Amino acid sequence: MLGWTVLNQLKLDPSTRHIPVQIITVADEDRNHGLAHGAFSYLVKSPTSDSMEAALDRLKHFTAPG
């Protein structure tokens, strides 16, 4: 299943639409598409260790309680 299909299904389902999704792809031109369809963040391959860590830290901060 394509990642865009998975993202679409997650965001259309009321029980999963709240889940933050981090998009990692080879195509930078897909950034707006991913964000417009509910992605929390977007990272272009091949990410560095620092950029991956920063992206995951943003997710961790976003999902932290109160």
Coordinates of C-alpha atoms in Angstrom, one line a residue:
M1 CA 0.0 0.0 0.0
L2 CA 1.3 3.4 -0.9
G3 CA 2.2 5.8 2.0
W4 CA -0.3 8.4 0.7
T5 CA -3.1 5.8 0.8
V6 CA -2.1 4.9 4.4
L7 CA -2.0 8.6 5.4
N8 CA -5.4 9.2 3.8
Q9 CA -7.0 6.2 5.5
L10 CA -5.5 7.3 8.9
K11 CA -6.8 10.8 8.6
L12 CA -10.3 9.8 7.4
D13 CA -10.9 7.4 10.3
P14 CA -12.1 9.3 13.4
S15 CA -10.4 6.7 15.6
T16 CA -6.9 7.3 14.1
R17 CA -7.0 10.9 12.7
H18 CA -5.4 12.3 15.8
I19 CA -2.2 10.2 15.3
P20 CA 0.7 12.4 14.2
V21 CA 2.3 11.1 11.0
Q22 CA 5.9 11.9 10.0
I23 CA 6.4 11.6 6.2
I24 CA 9.8 10.5 5.0
T25 CA 10.2 10.5 1.2
V26 CA 12.6 10.9 -1.6
A27 CA 10.5 13.6 -3.4
D28 CA 10.7 17.1 -2.0
E29 CA 7.9 18.2 -4.3
D30 CA 5.5 16.1 -2.3
R31 CA 5.9 18.2 0.8
N32 CA 2.7 20.3 0.3
H33 CA 0.7 17.3 -0.6
G34 CA 1.7 15.5 2.6
L35 CA 1.1 18.5 4.8
A36 CA -2.2 19.3 3.1
H37 CA -3.4 15.7 3.8
G38 CA -2.7 15.8 7.5
A39 CA 0.9 14.9 7.9
F40 CA 2.4 16.3 11.1
S41 CA 5.8 16.8 9.5
Y42 CA 7.8 16.0 6.4
L43 CA 11.4 14.9 5.9
V44 CA 13.2 14.2 2.6
K45 CA 15.4 11.1 2.3
S46 CA 18.2 10.6 3.0
P47 CA 17.9 12.4 6.3
T48 CA 20.9 12.8 8.6
S49 CA 20.9 11.4 12.1
D50 CA 20.4 14.9 13.4
S51 CA 17.4 15.7 11.2
M52 CA 15.8 12.4 12.1
E53 CA 16.4 13.0 15.8
A54 CA 14.9 16.5 15.5
A55 CA 11.9 15.2 13.6
L56 CA 11.2 12.5 16.3
D57 CA 11.8 15.0 19.1
R58 CA 9.1 17.3 17.5
L59 CA 6.7 14.3 17.5
K60 CA 7.6 13.5 21.1
H61 CA 7.0 17.0 22.2
F62 CA 3.7 17.2 20.3
T63 CA 2.4 14.0 21.9
A64 CA 3.6 14.8 25.4
P65 CA 0.7 15.2 27.9
G66 CA -0.2 18.7 29.0

